[in-house]
């Protein structure tokens, strides 16, 4: 990476990605990221495989988490949904006995899904809808869905009552109703192989000065983005360096269910496991650099041997300043001094 970075592209899931983006935006604006212009443009390619239709509404959890977080509308304790939320709609639906009762849509949040669903019904694409919603939230980044096509992650779990011994549930049922406490046997991303990248996605990768894979779920957030035909090739061919940050610290995820998902796809739950799963660009993979937590310094050699520049630094995203420092450490891995 030479010269001034003007264009940054980040592949993001929900909470981990949104927190990272908050820190990155902070670092860009404060001018604390070496080599990055303070007016650099950040493009976010967000996972949409968590999306689903519920009570007649199209809900896009990762897009909304990024939009609400960067637009200062997020509930900071929950990490999803709107701040100062109320739950009258949920209570009323339950009073009618409408299933599923385990998926809560807050009253404020419902407005977002109503706008989105009406626009989709009127023929707008998800990209267009996202742009319209961002007019209100002004996230300070360009937020793109990975695809405008319908893609939904499903998880196979054991079911002794079924002839096959398995039952398939939507990602949201696995996460929200089952709280990821049942073993995930396989992950199937319905529609992924036929999806096309949303307008601007490939250009955002091939035209970037730097691409970042933030600490997002490597299977059901980043993995699904990489699975959209064309995106992996764009990452492999972009002249920009690609650097990632481990979502696994000390062989555990920080929040969420990366452990369950990595187990389902047979990848070791470790910083090195995830880094080498993404792989080196010099060896059919997507990474030039991979940052691991200071407690995982023992993983550095494995990652380096795989052909990926690697260092160990603190990776807990405590506040935007700390996260910006983490982003700077990641960039330093792929910067030509
Ligand atoms: P989701 O869509 O809401 O699950 O969010 P993401 O996929 O973007 O991010 C979830 C991942 O972020 C999990 O695997 C966590 O381990 C990781 N994560 C959350 N907080 C932190 C943190 O402070 N540091 C690091 N390194 N990873 C984190
Ligand atoms: Ca998600």
GROMACS .gro file of C-alpha atoms and ligand atoms in nm:
model
  366
    1UNK     CA    1   0.000   0.000   0.000
    2UNK     CA    2   0.161   0.321  -0.113
    3UNK     CA    3   0.039   0.680  -0.090
    4UNK     CA    4  -0.277   0.803   0.073
    5UNK     CA    5  -0.568   0.569   0.128
    6UNK     CA    6  -0.887   0.733  -0.005
    7UNK     CA    7  -1.110   0.431  -0.044
    8UNK     CA    8  -1.164   0.170   0.223
    9UNK     CA    9  -1.396  -0.126   0.178
   10UNK     CA   10  -1.512  -0.342   0.470
   11UNK     CA   11  -1.700  -0.675   0.451
   12UNK     CA   12  -1.932  -0.671   0.750
   13UNK     CA   13  -2.174  -0.877   0.954
   14UNK     CA   14  -2.382  -0.720   1.231
   15UNK     CA   15  -2.252  -0.643   1.576
   16UNK     CA   16  -1.880  -0.718   1.535
   17UNK     CA   17  -1.866  -0.542   1.201
   18UNK     CA   18  -2.067  -0.242   1.324
   19UNK     CA   19  -1.843  -0.193   1.626
   20UNK     CA   20  -1.539  -0.213   1.408
   21UNK     CA   21  -1.686   0.040   1.166
   22UNK     CA   22  -1.759   0.282   1.449
   23UNK     CA   23  -1.391   0.268   1.544
   24UNK     CA   24  -1.270   0.286   1.186
   25UNK     CA   25  -1.488   0.591   1.113
   26UNK     CA   26  -1.356   0.750   1.431
   27UNK     CA   27  -0.995   0.686   1.327
   28UNK     CA   28  -1.051   0.818   0.974
   29UNK     CA   29  -1.213   1.139   1.095
   30UNK     CA   30  -0.958   1.195   1.371
   31UNK     CA   31  -0.673   1.133   1.126
   32UNK     CA   32  -0.518   0.869   1.353
   33UNK     CA   33  -0.487   0.600   1.086
   34UNK     CA   34  -0.142   0.629   0.926
   35UNK     CA   35  -0.165   0.674   0.549
   36UNK     CA   36  -0.543   0.722   0.550
   37UNK     CA   37  -0.692   1.054   0.436
   38UNK     CA   38  -0.927   1.213   0.691
   39UNK     CA   39  -1.190   1.238   0.417
   40UNK     CA   40  -1.141   0.877   0.303
   41UNK     CA   41  -1.458   0.711   0.183
   42UNK     CA   42  -1.565   0.391   0.360
   43UNK     CA   43  -1.782   0.142   0.170
   44UNK     CA   44  -1.944  -0.139   0.364
   45UNK     CA   45  -2.050  -0.462   0.195
   46UNK     CA   46  -2.292  -0.612   0.445
   47UNK     CA   47  -2.409  -0.968   0.490
   48UNK     CA   48  -2.773  -1.023   0.398
   49UNK     CA   49  -2.796  -1.398   0.456
   50UNK     CA   50  -2.945  -1.341   0.805
   51UNK     CA   51  -3.243  -1.173   0.640
   52UNK     CA   52  -3.590  -1.314   0.661
   53UNK     CA   53  -3.956  -1.243   0.615
   54UNK     CA   54  -4.156  -1.223   0.935
   55UNK     CA   55  -4.514  -1.104   0.993
   56UNK     CA   56  -4.513  -0.994   0.630
   57UNK     CA   57  -4.205  -0.777   0.677
   58UNK     CA   58  -3.859  -0.803   0.529
   59UNK     CA   59  -3.605  -0.780   0.808
   60UNK     CA   60  -3.232  -0.731   0.740
   61UNK     CA   61  -3.057  -0.765   1.077
   62UNK     CA   62  -2.698  -0.698   0.972
   63UNK     CA   63  -2.776  -0.402   0.746
   64UNK     CA   64  -2.988  -0.253   1.024
   65UNK     CA   65  -2.729  -0.312   1.296
   66UNK     CA   66  -2.467  -0.130   1.089
   67UNK     CA   67  -2.709   0.150   0.997
   68UNK     CA   68  -2.843   0.201   1.349
   69UNK     CA   69  -2.497   0.177   1.509
   70UNK     CA   70  -2.335   0.430   1.277
   71UNK     CA   71  -2.650   0.645   1.277
   72UNK     CA   72  -2.653   0.655   1.658
   73UNK     CA   73  -2.990   0.483   1.681
   74UNK     CA   74  -2.877   0.147   1.817
   75UNK     CA   75  -2.965   0.010   2.160
   76UNK     CA   76  -2.614  -0.006   2.306
   77UNK     CA   77  -2.691  -0.276   2.563
   78UNK     CA   78  -2.858  -0.523   2.328
   79UNK     CA   79  -2.633  -0.432   2.035
   80UNK     CA   80  -2.927  -0.464   1.793
   81UNK     CA   81  -3.255  -0.282   1.740
   82UNK     CA   82  -3.349   0.070   1.836
   83UNK     CA   83  -3.267   0.265   2.146
   84UNK     CA   84  -3.555   0.345   2.385
   85UNK     CA   85  -3.756   0.074   2.218
   86UNK     CA   86  -4.109  -0.031   2.319
   87UNK     CA   87  -4.273  -0.363   2.239
   88UNK     CA   88  -4.646  -0.301   2.194
   89UNK     CA   89  -4.664  -0.457   1.847
   90UNK     CA   90  -4.493  -0.771   1.974
   91UNK     CA   91  -4.736  -0.796   2.268
   92UNK     CA   92  -5.037  -0.743   2.045
   93UNK     CA   93  -4.924  -1.008   1.796
   94UNK     CA   94  -4.873  -1.252   2.083
   95UNK     CA   95  -5.223  -1.169   2.213
   96UNK     CA   96  -5.356  -1.281   1.874
   97UNK     CA   97  -5.155  -1.601   1.909
   98UNK     CA   98  -4.953  -1.519   1.598
   99UNK     CA   99  -4.635  -1.724   1.565
  100UNK     CA  100  -4.346  -1.694   1.600
  101UNK     CA  101  -4.365  -1.521   1.935
  102UNK     CA  102  -3.992  -1.566   2.003
  103UNK     CA  103  -3.879  -1.312   1.745
  104UNK     CA  104  -3.920  -0.961   1.880
  105UNK     CA  105  -3.971  -0.666   1.651
  106UNK     CA  106  -3.970  -0.342   1.850
  107UNK     CA  107  -4.219  -0.069   1.771
  108UNK     CA  108  -3.960   0.178   1.645
  109UNK     CA  109  -3.780  -0.091   1.451
  110UNK     CA  110  -4.106  -0.195   1.280
  111UNK     CA  111  -4.115   0.138   1.097
  112UNK     CA  112  -3.786   0.054   0.924
  113UNK     CA  113  -3.922  -0.282   0.812
  114UNK     CA  114  -4.247  -0.126   0.694
  115UNK     CA  115  -4.061   0.125   0.479
  116UNK     CA  116  -3.832  -0.146   0.342
  117UNK     CA  117  -4.114  -0.387   0.265
  118UNK     CA  118  -4.328  -0.124   0.095
  119UNK     CA  119  -4.037  -0.014  -0.122
  120UNK     CA  120  -3.954  -0.374  -0.216
  121UNK     CA  121  -4.322  -0.434  -0.299
  122UNK     CA  122  -4.314  -0.124  -0.520
  123UNK     CA  123  -4.024  -0.272  -0.715
  124UNK     CA  124  -3.719  -0.107  -0.564
  125UNK     CA  125  -3.414  -0.324  -0.504
  126UNK     CA  126  -3.268  -0.386  -0.160
  127UNK     CA  127  -2.973  -0.163  -0.256
  128UNK     CA  128  -3.211   0.121  -0.339
  129UNK     CA  129  -3.407   0.066  -0.020
  130UNK     CA  130  -3.088   0.064   0.187
  131UNK     CA  131  -2.977   0.390   0.031
  132UNK     CA  132  -3.316   0.543   0.109
  133UNK     CA  133  -3.307   0.428   0.473
  134UNK     CA  134  -2.955   0.567   0.506
  135UNK     CA  135  -3.082   0.909   0.399
  136UNK     CA  136  -3.232   0.927   0.742
  137UNK     CA  137  -2.952   0.764   0.942
  138UNK     CA  138  -2.653   0.925   0.769
  139UNK     CA  139  -2.412   0.649   0.874
  140UNK     CA  140  -2.114   0.830   0.722
  141UNK     CA  141  -2.030   0.524   0.511
  142UNK     CA  142  -2.168   0.388   0.185
  143UNK     CA  143  -2.371   0.087   0.293
  144UNK     CA  144  -2.426  -0.183   0.030
  145UNK     CA  145  -2.604  -0.516   0.071
  146UNK     CA  146  -2.383  -0.801  -0.058
  147UNK     CA  147  -2.662  -0.890  -0.302
  148UNK     CA  148  -3.012  -0.778  -0.395
  149UNK     CA  149  -3.116  -1.142  -0.432
  150UNK     CA  150  -3.286  -1.345  -0.163
  151UNK     CA  151  -3.027  -1.547   0.029
  152UNK     CA  152  -3.107  -1.714   0.363
  153UNK     CA  153  -2.884  -1.917   0.591
  154UNK     CA  154  -3.034  -2.236   0.734
  155UNK     CA  155  -2.886  -2.458   1.001
  156UNK     CA  156  -2.932  -2.837   1.024
  157UNK     CA  157  -2.973  -2.963   1.380
  158UNK     CA  158  -3.026  -3.313   1.516
  159UNK     CA  159  -3.389  -3.425   1.538
  160UNK     CA  160  -3.446  -3.784   1.654
  161UNK     CA  161  -3.816  -3.762   1.554
  162UNK     CA  162  -3.734  -3.696   1.189
  163UNK     CA  163  -3.667  -3.991   0.950
  164UNK     CA  164  -3.343  -3.826   0.838
  165UNK     CA  165  -3.239  -3.761   1.198
  166UNK     CA  166  -3.207  -3.392   1.113
  167UNK     CA  167  -3.422  -3.084   1.094
  168UNK     CA  168  -3.338  -2.761   0.919
  169UNK     CA  169  -3.420  -2.427   1.084
  170UNK     CA  170  -3.379  -2.074   0.959
  171UNK     CA  171  -3.072  -1.897   1.092
  172UNK     CA  172  -3.295  -1.670   1.302
  173UNK     CA  173  -3.466  -1.967   1.467
  174UNK     CA  174  -3.126  -2.119   1.548
  175UNK     CA  175  -2.995  -1.794   1.692
  176UNK     CA  176  -3.298  -1.638   1.859
  177UNK     CA  177  -3.521  -1.929   1.960
  178UNK     CA  178  -3.256  -2.194   2.018
  179UNK     CA  179  -2.993  -1.939   2.131
  180UNK     CA  180  -2.732  -2.138   1.938
  181UNK     CA  181  -2.734  -2.390   2.223
  182UNK     CA  182  -2.805  -2.690   2.001
  183UNK     CA  183  -2.521  -2.836   1.796
  184UNK     CA  184  -2.521  -2.703   1.440
  185UNK     CA  185  -2.452  -2.998   1.210
  186UNK     CA  186  -2.440  -2.821   0.876
  187UNK     CA  187  -2.484  -2.471   0.742
  188UNK     CA  188  -2.679  -2.430   0.417
  189UNK     CA  189  -2.705  -2.090   0.257
  190UNK     CA  190  -3.013  -2.107   0.037
  191UNK     CA  191  -2.989  -1.903  -0.283
  192UNK     CA  192  -2.621  -1.817  -0.241
  193UNK     CA  193  -2.490  -1.998  -0.548
  194UNK     CA  194  -2.738  -1.814  -0.772
  195UNK     CA  195  -2.695  -1.470  -0.614
  196UNK     CA  196  -2.525  -1.185  -0.792
  197UNK     CA  197  -2.331  -0.909  -0.617
  198UNK     CA  198  -2.535  -0.593  -0.563
  199UNK     CA  199  -2.449  -0.293  -0.784
  200UNK     CA  200  -2.121  -0.136  -0.675
  201UNK     CA  201  -2.000  -0.430  -0.468
  202UNK     CA  202  -1.736  -0.567  -0.705
  203UNK     CA  203  -1.620  -0.216  -0.796
  204UNK     CA  204  -1.590  -0.132  -0.425
  205UNK     CA  205  -1.350  -0.424  -0.388
  206UNK     CA  206  -1.149  -0.390  -0.708
  207UNK     CA  207  -1.137  -0.010  -0.684
  208UNK     CA  208  -1.044   0.013  -0.315
  209UNK     CA  209  -0.710   0.124  -0.175
  210UNK     CA  210  -0.753  -0.118   0.114
  211UNK     CA  211  -1.001  -0.394   0.194
  212UNK     CA  212  -1.069  -0.495   0.554
  213UNK     CA  213  -1.231  -0.811   0.688
  214UNK     CA  214  -1.341  -0.698   1.035
  215UNK     CA  215  -1.398  -0.928   1.335
  216UNK     CA  216  -1.726  -1.067   1.202
  217UNK     CA  217  -1.859  -1.421   1.208
  218UNK     CA  218  -1.631  -1.607   0.964
  219UNK     CA  219  -1.901  -1.850   0.849
  220UNK     CA  220  -2.243  -1.684   0.856
  221UNK     CA  221  -2.132  -1.322   0.799
  222UNK     CA  222  -1.802  -1.305   0.608
  223UNK     CA  223  -1.841  -1.660   0.474
  224UNK     CA  224  -2.172  -1.579   0.310
  225UNK     CA  225  -2.037  -1.257   0.157
  226UNK     CA  226  -1.744  -1.454   0.013
  227UNK     CA  227  -1.991  -1.708  -0.121
  228UNK     CA  228  -2.168  -1.463  -0.352
  229UNK     CA  229  -2.030  -1.563  -0.693
  230UNK     CA  230  -1.776  -1.304  -0.807
  231UNK     CA  231  -1.687  -1.157  -0.467
  232UNK     CA  232  -1.407  -1.399  -0.386
  233UNK     CA  233  -1.255  -1.348  -0.732
  234UNK     CA  234  -1.273  -0.970  -0.685
  235UNK     CA  235  -1.086  -1.004  -0.354
  236UNK     CA  236  -0.826  -1.226  -0.515
  237UNK     CA  237  -0.769  -0.991  -0.807
  238UNK     CA  238  -0.797  -0.646  -0.646
  239UNK     CA  239  -0.474  -0.445  -0.647
  240UNK     CA  240  -0.563  -0.334  -0.291
  241UNK     CA  241  -0.418  -0.520   0.005
  242UNK     CA  242  -0.671  -0.726   0.203
  243UNK     CA  243  -0.630  -0.743   0.580
  244UNK     CA  244  -0.844  -0.915   0.842
  245UNK     CA  245  -0.891  -0.909   1.218
  246UNK     CA  246  -0.967  -1.221   1.420
  247UNK     CA  247  -1.312  -1.256   1.577
  248UNK     CA  248  -1.170  -1.539   1.789
  249UNK     CA  249  -0.971  -1.448   2.099
  250UNK     CA  250  -0.816  -1.722   2.309
  251UNK     CA  251  -1.009  -1.995   2.124
  252UNK     CA  252  -1.346  -1.838   2.202
  253UNK     CA  253  -1.570  -1.597   2.020
  254UNK     CA  254  -1.621  -1.267   2.196
  255UNK     CA  255  -1.997  -1.251   2.138
  256UNK     CA  256  -2.230  -1.448   1.917
  257UNK     CA  257  -2.180  -1.799   1.787
  258UNK     CA  258  -1.865  -1.821   1.579
  259UNK     CA  259  -1.760  -2.129   1.781
  260UNK     CA  260  -2.074  -2.320   1.685
  261UNK     CA  261  -2.044  -2.220   1.319
  262UNK     CA  262  -1.673  -2.305   1.292
  263UNK     CA  263  -1.742  -2.644   1.448
  264UNK     CA  264  -2.020  -2.700   1.194
  265UNK     CA  265  -1.782  -2.641   0.903
  266UNK     CA  266  -1.494  -2.833   1.062
  267UNK     CA  267  -1.258  -2.540   1.117
  268UNK     CA  268  -1.051  -2.512   1.434
  269UNK     CA  269  -1.184  -2.247   1.671
  270UNK     CA  270  -0.872  -2.033   1.690
  271UNK     CA  271  -0.731  -1.715   1.543
  272UNK     CA  272  -0.500  -1.927   1.325
  273UNK     CA  273  -0.789  -2.155   1.228
  274UNK     CA  274  -0.995  -1.865   1.094
  275UNK     CA  275  -0.698  -1.688   0.932
  276UNK     CA  276  -0.586  -2.000   0.748
  277UNK     CA  277  -0.947  -2.080   0.651
  278UNK     CA  278  -0.958  -1.742   0.473
  279UNK     CA  279  -0.615  -1.829   0.337
  280UNK     CA  280  -0.333  -1.632   0.175
  281UNK     CA  281  -0.390  -1.452  -0.152
  282UNK     CA  282  -0.066  -1.611  -0.267
  283UNK     CA  283  -0.234  -1.952  -0.215
  284UNK     CA  284  -0.592  -1.937  -0.343
  285UNK     CA  285  -0.714  -1.741  -0.040
  286UNK     CA  286  -0.812  -1.379   0.021
  287UNK     CA  287  -0.578  -1.238   0.286
  288UNK     CA  288  -0.251  -1.047   0.278
  289UNK     CA  289  -0.257  -0.980   0.651
  290UNK     CA  290  -0.428  -1.117   0.963
  291UNK     CA  291  -0.425  -0.957   1.305
  292UNK     CA  292  -0.465  -1.183   1.609
  293UNK     CA  293  -0.512  -1.097   1.975
  294UNK     CA  294  -0.207  -1.051   2.197
  295UNK     CA  295  -0.312  -1.361   2.391
  296UNK     CA  296  -0.292  -1.559   2.065
  297UNK     CA  297   0.072  -1.468   1.991
  298UNK     CA  298   0.132  -1.844   1.969
  299UNK     CA  299  -0.079  -1.849   1.650
  300UNK     CA  300   0.139  -1.598   1.463
  301UNK     CA  301   0.387  -1.855   1.333
  302UNK     CA  302   0.114  -2.079   1.185
  303UNK     CA  303  -0.047  -1.786   1.004
  304UNK     CA  304   0.285  -1.653   0.878
  305UNK     CA  305   0.382  -1.998   0.749
  306UNK     CA  306   0.057  -1.999   0.550
  307UNK     CA  307   0.184  -1.688   0.367
  308UNK     CA  308  -0.015  -1.424   0.556
  309UNK     CA  309   0.153  -1.132   0.736
  310UNK     CA  310   0.052  -1.162   1.101
  311UNK     CA  311   0.099  -0.986   1.434
  312UNK     CA  312  -0.054  -1.009   1.782
  313UNK     CA  313  -0.216  -0.697   1.931
  314UNK     CA  314  -0.503  -0.622   2.171
  315UNK     CA  315  -0.826  -0.699   1.984
  316UNK     CA  316  -1.103  -0.614   2.227
  317UNK     CA  317  -1.315  -0.335   2.083
  318UNK     CA  318  -1.375  -0.150   2.411
  319UNK     CA  319  -1.441   0.193   2.261
  320UNK     CA  320  -1.395   0.368   1.923
  321UNK     CA  321  -1.043   0.490   2.014
  322UNK     CA  322  -0.923   0.140   2.100
  323UNK     CA  323  -1.089   0.000   1.790
  324UNK     CA  324  -0.927   0.267   1.571
  325UNK     CA  325  -0.587   0.168   1.713
  326UNK     CA  326  -0.666  -0.193   1.629
  327UNK     CA  327  -0.754  -0.092   1.272
  328UNK     CA  328  -0.423   0.097   1.246
  329UNK     CA  329  -0.237  -0.214   1.367
  330UNK     CA  330  -0.411  -0.422   1.102
  331UNK     CA  331  -0.327  -0.172   0.828
  332UNK     CA  332   0.037  -0.162   0.934
  333UNK     CA  333   0.061  -0.533   0.846
  334UNK     CA  334   0.002  -0.460   0.478
  335UNK     CA  335   0.159  -0.115   0.451
  336UNK     CA  336   0.485  -0.074   0.264
  337UNK     CA  337   0.698   0.144   0.490
  338LIG     P1  338  -2.342  -1.052   1.407
  338LIG     O1  339  -2.389  -1.053   1.265
  338LIG     O2  340  -2.420  -0.962   1.495
  338LIG     O3  341  -2.316  -1.188   1.462
  338LIG     O4  342  -2.202  -0.980   1.401
  338LIG     P2  343  -2.070  -1.009   1.321
  338LIG     O5  344  -2.078  -1.131   1.239
  338LIG     O6  345  -2.029  -0.882   1.255
  338LIG     O7  346  -1.969  -1.025   1.440
  338LIG     C1  347  -1.972  -1.129   1.531
  338LIG     C2  348  -1.829  -1.163   1.569
  338LIG     O8  349  -1.765  -1.049   1.626
  338LIG     C3  350  -1.822  -1.273   1.673
  338LIG     O9  351  -1.760  -1.384   1.614
  338LIG     C4  352  -1.737  -1.214   1.785
  338LIG    O10  353  -1.641  -1.304   1.834
  338LIG     C5  354  -1.672  -1.094   1.721
  338LIG     N1  355  -1.648  -0.986   1.814
  338LIG     C6  356  -1.741  -0.918   1.887
  338LIG     N2  357  -1.681  -0.826   1.967
  338LIG     C7  358  -1.547  -0.837   1.944
  338LIG     C8  359  -1.431  -0.771   1.995
  338LIG    O11  360  -1.438  -0.681   2.080
  338LIG     N3  361  -1.309  -0.811   1.944
  338LIG     C9  362  -1.297  -0.909   1.850
  338LIG     N4  363  -1.175  -0.940   1.806
  338LIG     N5  364  -1.405  -0.974   1.801
  338LIG    C10  365  -1.526  -0.939   1.847
  339LIG    CA1  366  -2.556  -1.138   1.157
   0.00000   0.00000   0.00000
